[in-house]
Amino acid sequence: MGELEHKRGRDFAALRAEGPVLVVTTSGRDAPYARLAVSTFDPESDAALLRQANAKPSKS
């Protein structure tokens, strides 16, 4: 687990030694990380949940 700095900003990774990984590319100037890489047992389902949550209109 840790951070990686590069030309485009910083990435955050929380990874197991083996197994599938979900990588999320963020956008916006306020995003603290350019990408998030996280070990998960089901990256496809987790990605779908994130897309669904992002598609919902915010309550302001």
Short mmCIF file of N, CA, C and O in Angstrom, two decimals:
data_model
loop_
_atom_site.label_atom_id
_atom_site.label_comp_id
_atom_site.label_asym_id
_atom_site.label_seq_id
_atom_site.Cartn_x
_atom_site.Cartn_y
_atom_site.Cartn_z
N MET A 1 0.85 -1.15 0.00
CA MET A 1 0.00 0.00 0.00
C MET A 1 0.90 1.23 0.00
O MET A 1 1.92 1.27 0.68
N GLY A 2 0.52 2.21 -0.83
CA GLY A 2 1.32 3.42 -0.85
C GLY A 2 0.96 4.34 -2.00
O GLY A 2 -0.03 4.13 -2.71
N GLU A 3 1.78 5.36 -2.16
CA GLU A 3 1.58 6.37 -3.19
C GLU A 3 2.77 6.37 -4.14
O GLU A 3 3.88 6.06 -3.75
N LEU A 4 2.49 6.76 -5.37
CA LEU A 4 3.53 6.88 -6.39
C LEU A 4 3.38 8.25 -7.03
O LEU A 4 2.29 8.60 -7.51
N GLU A 5 4.43 9.04 -7.01
CA GLU A 5 4.39 10.36 -7.63
C GLU A 5 4.96 10.27 -9.05
O GLU A 5 5.91 9.54 -9.30
N HIS A 6 4.34 11.02 -9.98
CA HIS A 6 4.79 11.05 -11.37
C HIS A 6 4.42 12.40 -11.97
O HIS A 6 3.86 13.25 -11.28
N LYS A 7 4.70 12.60 -13.25
CA LYS A 7 4.47 13.89 -13.91
C LYS A 7 3.03 14.36 -13.83
O LYS A 7 2.77 15.54 -13.76
N ARG A 8 2.08 13.45 -13.85
CA ARG A 8 0.66 13.81 -13.88
C ARG A 8 0.06 13.94 -12.48
O ARG A 8 -1.11 14.18 -12.34
N GLY A 9 0.85 13.72 -11.45
CA GLY A 9 0.34 13.83 -10.09
C GLY A 9 0.76 12.65 -9.23
O GLY A 9 1.92 12.25 -9.24
N ARG A 10 -0.21 12.09 -8.50
CA ARG A 10 0.06 10.97 -7.62
C ARG A 10 -0.95 9.87 -7.86
O ARG A 10 -2.10 10.13 -8.19
N ASP A 11 -0.51 8.64 -7.66
CA ASP A 11 -1.39 7.47 -7.70
C ASP A 11 -1.40 6.85 -6.31
O ASP A 11 -0.43 6.96 -5.56
N PHE A 12 -2.50 6.19 -5.97
CA PHE A 12 -2.60 5.45 -4.72
C PHE A 12 -2.84 4.00 -5.05
O PHE A 12 -3.66 3.67 -5.91
N ALA A 13 -2.12 3.11 -4.38
CA ALA A 13 -2.27 1.67 -4.62
C ALA A 13 -2.40 0.92 -3.30
O ALA A 13 -1.65 1.17 -2.36
N ALA A 14 -3.36 0.03 -3.25
CA ALA A 14 -3.55 -0.91 -2.14
C ALA A 14 -3.72 -2.27 -2.78
O ALA A 14 -4.82 -2.63 -3.21
N LEU A 15 -2.63 -3.02 -2.88
CA LEU A 15 -2.62 -4.25 -3.68
C LEU A 15 -2.15 -5.45 -2.89
O LEU A 15 -1.25 -5.33 -2.05
N ARG A 16 -2.74 -6.60 -3.19
CA ARG A 16 -2.25 -7.88 -2.69
C ARG A 16 -1.16 -8.37 -3.65
O ARG A 16 -1.07 -7.91 -4.77
N ALA A 17 -0.41 -9.35 -3.23
CA ALA A 17 0.65 -9.90 -4.08
C ALA A 17 0.09 -10.55 -5.33
O ALA A 17 0.71 -10.51 -6.39
N GLU A 18 -1.09 -11.14 -5.23
CA GLU A 18 -1.71 -11.81 -6.38
C GLU A 18 -3.20 -11.50 -6.40
O GLU A 18 -3.79 -11.17 -5.39
N GLY A 19 -3.79 -11.63 -7.58
CA GLY A 19 -5.23 -11.47 -7.71
C GLY A 19 -5.59 -10.27 -8.55
O GLY A 19 -4.75 -9.46 -8.94
N PRO A 20 -6.88 -10.13 -8.83
CA PRO A 20 -7.36 -9.06 -9.71
C PRO A 20 -7.26 -7.69 -9.05
O PRO A 20 -7.25 -7.56 -7.82
N VAL A 21 -7.18 -6.68 -9.91
CA VAL A 21 -7.03 -5.29 -9.46
C VAL A 21 -8.01 -4.41 -10.22
O VAL A 21 -8.22 -4.58 -11.42
N LEU A 22 -8.59 -3.46 -9.53
CA LEU A 22 -9.43 -2.42 -10.14
C LEU A 22 -8.60 -1.15 -10.18
O LEU A 22 -8.07 -0.72 -9.17
N VAL A 23 -8.48 -0.55 -11.37
CA VAL A 23 -7.78 0.72 -11.52
C VAL A 23 -8.80 1.76 -11.94
O VAL A 23 -9.53 1.58 -12.92
N VAL A 24 -8.87 2.85 -11.17
CA VAL A 24 -9.81 3.93 -11.43
C VAL A 24 -9.01 5.18 -11.78
O VAL A 24 -8.13 5.58 -11.02
N THR A 25 -9.29 5.77 -12.93
CA THR A 25 -8.68 7.03 -13.31
C THR A 25 -9.61 8.15 -12.87
O THR A 25 -10.79 8.14 -13.19
N THR A 26 -9.07 9.08 -12.12
CA THR A 26 -9.89 10.18 -11.61
C THR A 26 -9.75 11.39 -12.51
O THR A 26 -8.88 11.46 -13.37
N SER A 27 -10.64 12.36 -12.30
CA SER A 27 -10.58 13.60 -13.07
C SER A 27 -10.91 14.77 -12.17
O SER A 27 -11.48 14.59 -11.09
N GLY A 28 -10.56 15.92 -12.60
CA GLY A 28 -10.84 17.11 -11.82
C GLY A 28 -9.63 17.57 -11.05
O GLY A 28 -8.80 16.77 -10.62
N ARG A 29 -9.52 18.84 -10.90
CA ARG A 29 -8.36 19.40 -10.20
C ARG A 29 -8.34 19.11 -8.72
O ARG A 29 -7.31 19.14 -8.08
N ASP A 30 -9.51 18.84 -8.15
CA ASP A 30 -9.60 18.59 -6.72
C ASP A 30 -9.30 17.15 -6.34
O ASP A 30 -9.22 16.83 -5.16
N ALA A 31 -9.17 16.28 -7.33
CA ALA A 31 -8.89 14.87 -7.05
C ALA A 31 -7.48 14.73 -6.48
O ALA A 31 -6.52 15.18 -7.11
N PRO A 32 -7.34 14.14 -5.30
CA PRO A 32 -6.01 14.03 -4.70
C PRO A 32 -5.09 13.04 -5.43
O PRO A 32 -3.88 13.12 -5.30
N TYR A 33 -5.69 12.12 -6.20
CA TYR A 33 -4.90 11.12 -6.93
C TYR A 33 -5.35 11.07 -8.38
O TYR A 33 -6.53 11.22 -8.68
N ALA A 34 -4.40 10.83 -9.28
CA ALA A 34 -4.71 10.66 -10.70
C ALA A 34 -5.35 9.30 -10.95
O ALA A 34 -6.25 9.17 -11.76
N ARG A 35 -4.86 8.28 -10.23
CA ARG A 35 -5.40 6.92 -10.36
C ARG A 35 -5.41 6.23 -9.00
O ARG A 35 -4.57 6.51 -8.15
N LEU A 36 -6.36 5.33 -8.86
CA LEU A 36 -6.45 4.47 -7.68
C LEU A 36 -6.35 3.03 -8.16
O LEU A 36 -7.05 2.65 -9.10
N ALA A 37 -5.50 2.25 -7.56
CA ALA A 37 -5.37 0.83 -7.89
C ALA A 37 -5.64 0.04 -6.61
O ALA A 37 -4.94 0.23 -5.61
N VAL A 38 -6.66 -0.82 -6.64
CA VAL A 38 -7.09 -1.52 -5.44
C VAL A 38 -7.34 -2.99 -5.77
O VAL A 38 -8.02 -3.31 -6.74
N SER A 39 -6.78 -3.87 -4.96
CA SER A 39 -7.07 -5.30 -5.10
C SER A 39 -8.51 -5.54 -4.70
O SER A 39 -9.00 -4.99 -3.71
N THR A 40 -9.19 -6.37 -5.48
CA THR A 40 -10.58 -6.71 -5.19
C THR A 40 -10.86 -8.08 -5.81
O THR A 40 -10.24 -8.46 -6.79
N PHE A 41 -11.78 -8.80 -5.20
CA PHE A 41 -12.09 -10.13 -5.73
C PHE A 41 -12.90 -10.06 -7.01
O PHE A 41 -12.89 -10.98 -7.81
N ASP A 42 -13.64 -8.96 -7.22
CA ASP A 42 -14.51 -8.84 -8.39
C ASP A 42 -14.43 -7.43 -8.98
O ASP A 42 -15.32 -6.61 -8.78
N PRO A 43 -13.36 -7.13 -9.71
CA PRO A 43 -13.19 -5.76 -10.22
C PRO A 43 -14.27 -5.32 -11.19
O PRO A 43 -14.64 -4.15 -11.21
N GLU A 44 -14.84 -6.24 -11.96
CA GLU A 44 -15.88 -5.86 -12.91
C GLU A 44 -17.13 -5.37 -12.18
O GLU A 44 -17.71 -4.34 -12.53
N SER A 45 -17.55 -6.09 -11.15
CA SER A 45 -18.73 -5.67 -10.38
C SER A 45 -18.46 -4.37 -9.62
O SER A 45 -19.32 -3.49 -9.55
N ASP A 46 -17.27 -4.26 -9.05
CA ASP A 46 -16.93 -3.03 -8.32
C ASP A 46 -16.88 -1.83 -9.25
O ASP A 46 -17.34 -0.74 -8.90
N ALA A 47 -16.37 -2.02 -10.45
CA ALA A 47 -16.34 -0.93 -11.43
C ALA A 47 -17.76 -0.53 -11.82
O ALA A 47 -18.07 0.67 -11.94
N ALA A 48 -18.65 -1.51 -11.98
CA ALA A 48 -20.04 -1.21 -12.32
C ALA A 48 -20.72 -0.42 -11.20
O ALA A 48 -21.47 0.52 -11.46
N LEU A 49 -20.44 -0.78 -9.96
CA LEU A 49 -20.99 -0.03 -8.82
C LEU A 49 -20.50 1.41 -8.81
O LEU A 49 -21.28 2.34 -8.55
N LEU A 50 -19.24 1.61 -9.10
CA LEU A 50 -18.69 2.98 -9.15
C LEU A 50 -19.31 3.78 -10.29
O LEU A 50 -19.65 4.95 -10.11
N ARG A 51 -19.47 3.15 -11.45
CA ARG A 51 -20.11 3.85 -12.58
C ARG A 51 -21.55 4.22 -12.23
O ARG A 51 -22.01 5.32 -12.53
N GLN A 52 -22.26 3.31 -11.60
CA GLN A 52 -23.66 3.56 -11.22
C GLN A 52 -23.72 4.69 -10.19
O GLN A 52 -24.57 5.59 -10.31
N ALA A 53 -22.86 4.70 -9.22
CA ALA A 53 -22.87 5.75 -8.20
C ALA A 53 -22.51 7.11 -8.82
O ALA A 53 -23.06 8.14 -8.44
N ASN A 54 -21.61 7.10 -9.78
CA ASN A 54 -21.19 8.34 -10.44
C ASN A 54 -22.29 8.90 -11.35
O ASN A 54 -22.36 10.09 -11.58
N ALA A 55 -23.17 8.04 -11.86
CA ALA A 55 -24.23 8.46 -12.78
C ALA A 55 -25.41 9.08 -12.06
O ALA A 55 -26.19 9.81 -12.67
N LYS A 56 -25.56 8.83 -10.76
CA LYS A 56 -26.68 9.37 -10.02
C LYS A 56 -26.50 10.86 -9.80
O LYS A 56 -25.41 11.32 -9.48
N PRO A 57 -27.56 11.65 -10.01
CA PRO A 57 -27.45 13.09 -9.76
C PRO A 57 -27.22 13.35 -8.28
O PRO A 57 -27.77 12.67 -7.43
N SER A 58 -26.38 14.34 -8.01
CA SER A 58 -26.10 14.66 -6.61
C SER A 58 -27.24 15.49 -6.04
O SER A 58 -27.89 16.25 -6.73
N LYS A 59 -27.46 15.32 -4.75
CA LYS A 59 -28.50 16.08 -4.05
C LYS A 59 -27.84 17.30 -3.43
O LYS A 59 -27.12 17.19 -2.45
N SER A 60 -28.09 18.47 -4.02
CA SER A 60 -27.48 19.69 -3.49
C SER A 60 -28.55 20.63 -2.96
O SER A 60 -29.58 20.76 -3.47
#
